[in-house]
PDB file of C-alpha atoms in Angstrom:
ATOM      1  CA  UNK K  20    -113.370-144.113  17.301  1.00  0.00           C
ATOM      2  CA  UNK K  21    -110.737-143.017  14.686  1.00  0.00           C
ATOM      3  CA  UNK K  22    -107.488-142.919  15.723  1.00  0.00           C
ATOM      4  CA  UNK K  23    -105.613-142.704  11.923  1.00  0.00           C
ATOM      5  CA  UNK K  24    -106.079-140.224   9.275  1.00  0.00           C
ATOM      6  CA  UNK K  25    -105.021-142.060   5.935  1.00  0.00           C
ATOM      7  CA  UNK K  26    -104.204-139.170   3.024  1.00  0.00           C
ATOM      8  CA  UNK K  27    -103.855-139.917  -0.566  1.00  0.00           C
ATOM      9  CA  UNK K  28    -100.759-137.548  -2.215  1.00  0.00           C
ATOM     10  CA  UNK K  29    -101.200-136.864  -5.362  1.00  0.00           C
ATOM     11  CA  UNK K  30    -104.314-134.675  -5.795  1.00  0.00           C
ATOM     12  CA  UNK K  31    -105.249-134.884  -2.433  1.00  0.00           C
ATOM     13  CA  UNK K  32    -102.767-133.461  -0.358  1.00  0.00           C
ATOM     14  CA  UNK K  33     -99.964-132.021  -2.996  1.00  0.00           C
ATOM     15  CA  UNK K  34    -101.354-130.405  -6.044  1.00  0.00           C
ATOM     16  CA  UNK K  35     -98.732-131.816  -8.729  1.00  0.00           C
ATOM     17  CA  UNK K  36    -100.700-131.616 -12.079  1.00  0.00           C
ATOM     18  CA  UNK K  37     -98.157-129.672 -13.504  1.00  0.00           C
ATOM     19  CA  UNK K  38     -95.358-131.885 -12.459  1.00  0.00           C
ATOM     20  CA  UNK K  39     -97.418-134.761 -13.457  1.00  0.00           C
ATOM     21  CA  UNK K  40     -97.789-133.446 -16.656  1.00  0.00           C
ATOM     22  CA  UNK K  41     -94.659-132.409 -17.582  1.00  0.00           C
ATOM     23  CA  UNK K  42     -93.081-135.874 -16.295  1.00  0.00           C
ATOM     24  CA  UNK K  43     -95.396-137.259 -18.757  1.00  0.00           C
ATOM     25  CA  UNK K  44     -94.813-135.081 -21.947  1.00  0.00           C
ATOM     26  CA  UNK K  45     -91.732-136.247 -21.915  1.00  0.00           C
ATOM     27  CA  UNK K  46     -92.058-139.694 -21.448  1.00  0.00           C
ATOM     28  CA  UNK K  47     -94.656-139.188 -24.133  1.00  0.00           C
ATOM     29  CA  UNK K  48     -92.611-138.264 -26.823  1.00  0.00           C
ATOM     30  CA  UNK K  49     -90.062-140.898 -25.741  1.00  0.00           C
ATOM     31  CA  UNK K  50     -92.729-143.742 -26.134  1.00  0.00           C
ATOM     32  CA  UNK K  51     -94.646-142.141 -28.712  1.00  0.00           C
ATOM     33  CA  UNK K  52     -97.679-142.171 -26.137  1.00  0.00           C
ATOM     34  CA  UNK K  53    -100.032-138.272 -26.932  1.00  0.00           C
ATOM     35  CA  UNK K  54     -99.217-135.734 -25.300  1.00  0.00           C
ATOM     36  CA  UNK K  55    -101.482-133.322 -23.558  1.00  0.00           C
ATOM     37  CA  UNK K  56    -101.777-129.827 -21.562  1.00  0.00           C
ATOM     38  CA  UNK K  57    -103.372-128.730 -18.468  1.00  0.00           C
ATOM     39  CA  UNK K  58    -107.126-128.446 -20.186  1.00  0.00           C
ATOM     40  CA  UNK K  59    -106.724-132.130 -21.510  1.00  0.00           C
ATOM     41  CA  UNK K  60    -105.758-133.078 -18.236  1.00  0.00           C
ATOM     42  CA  UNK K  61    -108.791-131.274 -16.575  1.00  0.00           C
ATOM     43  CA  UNK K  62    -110.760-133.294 -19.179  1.00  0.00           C
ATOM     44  CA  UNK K  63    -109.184-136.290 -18.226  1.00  0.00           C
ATOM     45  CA  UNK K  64    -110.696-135.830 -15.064  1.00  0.00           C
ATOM     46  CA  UNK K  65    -114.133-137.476 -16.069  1.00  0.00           C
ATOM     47  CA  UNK K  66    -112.506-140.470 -17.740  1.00  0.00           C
ATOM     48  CA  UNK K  67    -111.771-143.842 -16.008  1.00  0.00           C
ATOM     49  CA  UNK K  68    -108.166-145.032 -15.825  1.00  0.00           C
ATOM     50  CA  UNK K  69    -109.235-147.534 -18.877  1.00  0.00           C
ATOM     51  CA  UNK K  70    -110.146-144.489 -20.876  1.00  0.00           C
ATOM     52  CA  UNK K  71    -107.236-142.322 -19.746  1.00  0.00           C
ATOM     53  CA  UNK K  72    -105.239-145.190 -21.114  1.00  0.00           C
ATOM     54  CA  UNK K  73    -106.803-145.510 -24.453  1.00  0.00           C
ATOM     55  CA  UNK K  74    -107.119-141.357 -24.911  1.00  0.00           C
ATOM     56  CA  UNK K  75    -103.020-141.489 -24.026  1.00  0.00           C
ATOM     57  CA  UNK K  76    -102.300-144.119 -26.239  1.00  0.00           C
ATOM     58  CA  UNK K  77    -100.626-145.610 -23.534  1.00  0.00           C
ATOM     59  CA  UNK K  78    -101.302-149.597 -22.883  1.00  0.00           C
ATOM     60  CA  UNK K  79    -101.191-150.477 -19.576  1.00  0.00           C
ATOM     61  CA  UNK K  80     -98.954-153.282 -19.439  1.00  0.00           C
ATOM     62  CA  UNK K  81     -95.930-150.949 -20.092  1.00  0.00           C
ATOM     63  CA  UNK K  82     -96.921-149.329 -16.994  1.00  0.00           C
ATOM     64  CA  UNK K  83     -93.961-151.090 -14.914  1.00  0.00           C
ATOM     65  CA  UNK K  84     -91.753-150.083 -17.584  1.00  0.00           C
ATOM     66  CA  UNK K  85     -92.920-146.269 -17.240  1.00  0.00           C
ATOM     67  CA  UNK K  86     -93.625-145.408 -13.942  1.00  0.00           C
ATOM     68  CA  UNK K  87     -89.749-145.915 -12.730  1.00  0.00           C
ATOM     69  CA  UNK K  88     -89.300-143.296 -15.174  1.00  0.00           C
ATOM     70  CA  UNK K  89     -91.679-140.940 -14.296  1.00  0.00           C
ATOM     71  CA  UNK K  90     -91.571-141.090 -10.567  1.00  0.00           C
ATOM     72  CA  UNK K  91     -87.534-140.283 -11.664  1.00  0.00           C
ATOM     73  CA  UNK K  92     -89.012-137.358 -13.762  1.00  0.00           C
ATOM     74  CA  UNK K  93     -91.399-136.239 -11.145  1.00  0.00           C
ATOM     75  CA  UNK K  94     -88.501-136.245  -8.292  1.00  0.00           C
ATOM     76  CA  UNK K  95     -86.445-133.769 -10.434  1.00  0.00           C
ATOM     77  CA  UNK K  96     -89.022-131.378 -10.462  1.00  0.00           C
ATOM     78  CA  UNK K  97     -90.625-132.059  -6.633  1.00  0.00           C
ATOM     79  CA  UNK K  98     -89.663-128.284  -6.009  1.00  0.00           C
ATOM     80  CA  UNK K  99     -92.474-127.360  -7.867  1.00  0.00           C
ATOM     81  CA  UNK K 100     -95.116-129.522  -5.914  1.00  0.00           C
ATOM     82  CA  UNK K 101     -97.170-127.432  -3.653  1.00  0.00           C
ATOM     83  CA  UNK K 102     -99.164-128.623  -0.991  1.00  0.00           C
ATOM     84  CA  UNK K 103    -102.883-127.597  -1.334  1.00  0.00           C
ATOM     85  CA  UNK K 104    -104.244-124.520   0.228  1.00  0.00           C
ATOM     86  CA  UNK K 105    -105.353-125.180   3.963  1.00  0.00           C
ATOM     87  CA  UNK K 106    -103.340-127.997   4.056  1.00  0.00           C
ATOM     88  CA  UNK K 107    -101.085-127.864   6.481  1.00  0.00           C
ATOM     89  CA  UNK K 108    -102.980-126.171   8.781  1.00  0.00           C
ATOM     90  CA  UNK K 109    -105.573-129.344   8.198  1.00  0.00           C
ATOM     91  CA  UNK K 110    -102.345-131.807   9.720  1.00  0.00           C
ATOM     92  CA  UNK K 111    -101.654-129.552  12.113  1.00  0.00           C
ATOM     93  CA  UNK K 112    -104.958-129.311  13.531  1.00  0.00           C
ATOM     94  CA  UNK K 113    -105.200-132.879  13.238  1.00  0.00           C
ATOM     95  CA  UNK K 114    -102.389-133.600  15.089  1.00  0.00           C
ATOM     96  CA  UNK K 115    -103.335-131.067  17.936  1.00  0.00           C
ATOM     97  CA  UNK K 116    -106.324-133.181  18.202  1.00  0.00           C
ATOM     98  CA  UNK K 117    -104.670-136.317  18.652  1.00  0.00           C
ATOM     99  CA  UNK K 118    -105.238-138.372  15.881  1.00  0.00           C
ATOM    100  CA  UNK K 119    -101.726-139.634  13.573  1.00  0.00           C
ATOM    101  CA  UNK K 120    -101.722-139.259  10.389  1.00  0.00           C
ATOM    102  CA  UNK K 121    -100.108-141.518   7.336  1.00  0.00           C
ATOM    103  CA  UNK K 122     -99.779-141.057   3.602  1.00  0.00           C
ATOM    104  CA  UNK K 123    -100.487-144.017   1.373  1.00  0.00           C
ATOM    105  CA  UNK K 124    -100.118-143.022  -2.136  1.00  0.00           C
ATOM    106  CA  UNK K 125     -98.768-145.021  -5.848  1.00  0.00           C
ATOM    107  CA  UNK K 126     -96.252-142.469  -5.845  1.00  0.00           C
ATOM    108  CA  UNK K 127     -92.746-143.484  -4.837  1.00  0.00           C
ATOM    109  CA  UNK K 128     -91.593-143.185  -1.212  1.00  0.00           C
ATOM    110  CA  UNK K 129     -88.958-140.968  -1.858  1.00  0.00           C
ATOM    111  CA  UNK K 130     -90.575-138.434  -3.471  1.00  0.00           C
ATOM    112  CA  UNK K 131     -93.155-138.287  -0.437  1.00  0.00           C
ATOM    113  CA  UNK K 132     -90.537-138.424   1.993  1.00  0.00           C
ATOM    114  CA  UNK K 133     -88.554-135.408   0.031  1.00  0.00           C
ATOM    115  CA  UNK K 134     -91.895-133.247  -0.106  1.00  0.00           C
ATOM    116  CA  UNK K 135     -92.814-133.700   3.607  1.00  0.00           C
ATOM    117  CA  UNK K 136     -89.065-132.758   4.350  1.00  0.00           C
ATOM    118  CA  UNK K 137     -89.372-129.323   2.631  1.00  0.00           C
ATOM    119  CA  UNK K 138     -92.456-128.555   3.363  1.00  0.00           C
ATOM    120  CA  UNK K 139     -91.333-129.326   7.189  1.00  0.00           C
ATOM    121  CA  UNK K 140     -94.826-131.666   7.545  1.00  0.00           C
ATOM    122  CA  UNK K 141     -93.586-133.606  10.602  1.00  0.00           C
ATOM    123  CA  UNK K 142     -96.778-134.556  11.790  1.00  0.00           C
ATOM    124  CA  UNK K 143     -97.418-137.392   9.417  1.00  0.00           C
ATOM    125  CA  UNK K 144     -96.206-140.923  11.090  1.00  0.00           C
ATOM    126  CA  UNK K 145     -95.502-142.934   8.239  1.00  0.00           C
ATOM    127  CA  UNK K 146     -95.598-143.627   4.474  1.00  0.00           C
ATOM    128  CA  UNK K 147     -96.431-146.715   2.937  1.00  0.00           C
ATOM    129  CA  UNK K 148     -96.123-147.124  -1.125  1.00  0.00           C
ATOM    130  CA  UNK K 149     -96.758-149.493  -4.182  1.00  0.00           C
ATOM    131  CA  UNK K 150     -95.401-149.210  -7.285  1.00  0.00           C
ATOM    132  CA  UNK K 151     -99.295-150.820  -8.052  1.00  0.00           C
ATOM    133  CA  UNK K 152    -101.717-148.149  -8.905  1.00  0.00           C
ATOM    134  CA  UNK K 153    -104.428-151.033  -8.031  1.00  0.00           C
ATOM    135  CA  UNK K 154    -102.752-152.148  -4.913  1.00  0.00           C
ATOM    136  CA  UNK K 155    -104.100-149.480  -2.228  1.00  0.00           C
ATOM    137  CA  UNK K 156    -106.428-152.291  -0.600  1.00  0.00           C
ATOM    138  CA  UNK K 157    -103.304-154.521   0.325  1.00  0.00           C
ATOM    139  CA  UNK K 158    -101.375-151.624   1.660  1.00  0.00           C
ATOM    140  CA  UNK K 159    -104.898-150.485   4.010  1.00  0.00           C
ATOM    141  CA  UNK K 160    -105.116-154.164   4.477  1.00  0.00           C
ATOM    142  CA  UNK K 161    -101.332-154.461   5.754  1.00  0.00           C
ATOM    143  CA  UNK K 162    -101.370-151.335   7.835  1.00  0.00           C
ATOM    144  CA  UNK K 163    -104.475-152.344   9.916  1.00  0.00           C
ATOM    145  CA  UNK K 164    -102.776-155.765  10.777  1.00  0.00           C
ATOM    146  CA  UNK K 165     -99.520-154.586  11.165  1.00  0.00           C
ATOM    147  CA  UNK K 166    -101.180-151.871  13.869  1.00  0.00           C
ATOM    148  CA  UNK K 167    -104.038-154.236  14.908  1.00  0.00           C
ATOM    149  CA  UNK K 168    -106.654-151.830  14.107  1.00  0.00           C
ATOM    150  CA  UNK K 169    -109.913-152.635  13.041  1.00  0.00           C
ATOM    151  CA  UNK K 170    -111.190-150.260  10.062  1.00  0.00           C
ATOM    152  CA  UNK K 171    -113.632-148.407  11.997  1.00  0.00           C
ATOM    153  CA  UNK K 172    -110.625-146.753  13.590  1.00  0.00           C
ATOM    154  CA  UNK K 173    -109.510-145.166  10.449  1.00  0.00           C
ATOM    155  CA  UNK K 174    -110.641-143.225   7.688  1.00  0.00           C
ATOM    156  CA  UNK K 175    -109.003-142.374   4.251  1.00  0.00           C
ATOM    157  CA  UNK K 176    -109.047-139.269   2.546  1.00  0.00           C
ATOM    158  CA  UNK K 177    -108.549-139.323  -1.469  1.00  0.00           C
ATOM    159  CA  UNK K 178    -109.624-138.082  -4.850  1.00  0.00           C
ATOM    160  CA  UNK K 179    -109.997-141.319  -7.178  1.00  0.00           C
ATOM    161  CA  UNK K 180    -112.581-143.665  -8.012  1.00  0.00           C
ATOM    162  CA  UNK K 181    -110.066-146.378  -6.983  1.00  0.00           C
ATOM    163  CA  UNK K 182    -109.288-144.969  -3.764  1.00  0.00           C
ATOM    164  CA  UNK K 183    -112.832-145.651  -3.109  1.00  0.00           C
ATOM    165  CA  UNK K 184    -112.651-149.011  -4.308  1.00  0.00           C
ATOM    166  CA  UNK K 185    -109.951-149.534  -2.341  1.00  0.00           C
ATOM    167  CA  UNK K 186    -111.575-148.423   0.578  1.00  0.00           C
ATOM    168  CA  UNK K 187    -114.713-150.739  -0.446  1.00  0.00           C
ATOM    169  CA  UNK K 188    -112.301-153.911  -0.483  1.00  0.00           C
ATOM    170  CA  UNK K 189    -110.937-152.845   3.418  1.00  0.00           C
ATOM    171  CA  UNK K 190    -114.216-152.205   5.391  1.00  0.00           C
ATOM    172  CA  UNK K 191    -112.682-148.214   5.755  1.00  0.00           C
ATOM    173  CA  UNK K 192    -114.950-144.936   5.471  1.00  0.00           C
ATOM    174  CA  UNK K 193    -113.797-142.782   3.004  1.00  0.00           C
ATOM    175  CA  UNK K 194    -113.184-138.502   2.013  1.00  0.00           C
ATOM    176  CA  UNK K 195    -113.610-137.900  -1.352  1.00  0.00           C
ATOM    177  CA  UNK K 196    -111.827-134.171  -1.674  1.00  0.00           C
ATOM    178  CA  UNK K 197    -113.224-132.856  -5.154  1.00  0.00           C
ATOM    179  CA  UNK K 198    -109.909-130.945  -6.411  1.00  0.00           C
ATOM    180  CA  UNK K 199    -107.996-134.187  -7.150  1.00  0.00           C
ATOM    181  CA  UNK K 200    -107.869-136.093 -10.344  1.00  0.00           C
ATOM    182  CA  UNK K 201    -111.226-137.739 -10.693  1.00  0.00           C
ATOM    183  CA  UNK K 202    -114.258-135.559 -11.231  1.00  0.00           C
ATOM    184  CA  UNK K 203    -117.514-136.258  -9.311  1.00  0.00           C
ATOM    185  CA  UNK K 204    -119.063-138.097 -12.468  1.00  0.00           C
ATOM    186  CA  UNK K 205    -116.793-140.831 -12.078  1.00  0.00           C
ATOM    187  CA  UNK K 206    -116.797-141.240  -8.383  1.00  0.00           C
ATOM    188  CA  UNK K 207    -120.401-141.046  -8.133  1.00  0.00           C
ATOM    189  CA  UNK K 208    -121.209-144.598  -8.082  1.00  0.00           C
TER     190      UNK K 208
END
C-alpha cells in the first residue's frame, strides 16, 4: 500500500522553464556556453542530458562549478515560478486522502523551501536535495531506510529519463507527467 507520494520540482510540480532559462543565458554568456530561447529549449526536450550538454557547449565537469551559480540565479527570480495548473489541488487532495507527500528534486533546498512558502503548500512533509543531478537513487535509497519503508509503499512522480532510472536503481513505481523537460521519445525506453 502507498503511503508516500515522492514529486520531482522542476517540470513536474513548478513550471520554471523560463526561470531556468534565463538563469542560464546568463551564465551562458559568462562561460561562453550557447545560449538559447524557449523553442530551443522545447527542442531540447528530445535530447539526452549528453546531448543537451554537447548542443550547450557546456562540458559537464564544470557542472559543480555552475550549478551554485545558477541555483543563486534561479532563487532571485523564484517569484516568477508557478506551480502547474491543478497542482495544488492534486496535494491537497492527496493529503485529504491520507497519504504524505515529499519533494526530492537537484534543485537546491532553499529554493524549494522558498516556493512552497509562497505558494502556502503546507502539505508536503519534507525535502530532500543533491547538488548531483545523477544522485536521485541515493536520496530514494536514504529516505526508505531512514523511514523503514519498503518501495512498494511509495511511488515517484517526475518528468526525466533519469528520474526513471532512478526509480529503476530503488525497486519504486514511477509517474511520468508529460509537461516536464523530457519528451516521450526519450523516456520511452
Amino acid at each position: 500500500m502507498v503511503k508516500y507520494v515522492i514529486f520531482d520540482f522542476d517540470g513536474t510540480l513548478a513550471d520554471s522553464r523560463r526561470v531556468l532559462l534565463k538563469s542560464w543565458n546568463i551564465l551562458a554568456k559568462q562561460y561562453y556556453f550557447r545560449e538559447i530561447n524557449l523553442n530551443e529549449m522545447e527542442k531540447m526536450k528530445k535530447l539526452s542530458i549528453k546531448e543537451r550538454g554537447r548542443y550547450l557547449q557546456f562540458p559537464m565537469f564544470k557542472m559543480p562549478i555552475v550549478m551554485p551559480k545558477f541555483y543563486q540565479l534561479y532563487r532571485e527570480s523564484i517569484n516568477e515560478v508557478k506551480l502547474y495548473d491543478g497542482i495544488a489541488e492534486m496535494l491537497a487532495e492527496l493529503e485529504r486522502k491520507g497519504y504524505k507527500t515529499i519533494i526530492i528534486s537537484s534543485n537546491s533546498k532553499e529554493n524549494i523551501m522558498t516556493f512552497l512558502k509562497s505558494n502556502k503548500l503546507t502539505s508536503i512533509t519534507n525535502v530532500i536535495c543533491s547538488s548531483s543531478i545523477f544522485g536521485k537513487n541515493k536520496l530514494i535509497h536514504r529516505f526508505l531506510r531512514g523511514n523503514n519503508l519498503k518501495p512498494s509503499e511509495v511511488i515517484y512522480v517526475g518528468d526525466e529519463r533519469r528520474d526513471i532510472l532512478a526509480c529503476k536503481k530503488t525497486g519504486v513505481k514511477i509517474i511520468w507527467v508529460s509537461w516536464g523537460y523530457d519528451s516521450f521519445e526519450v523516456v520511452k525506453k
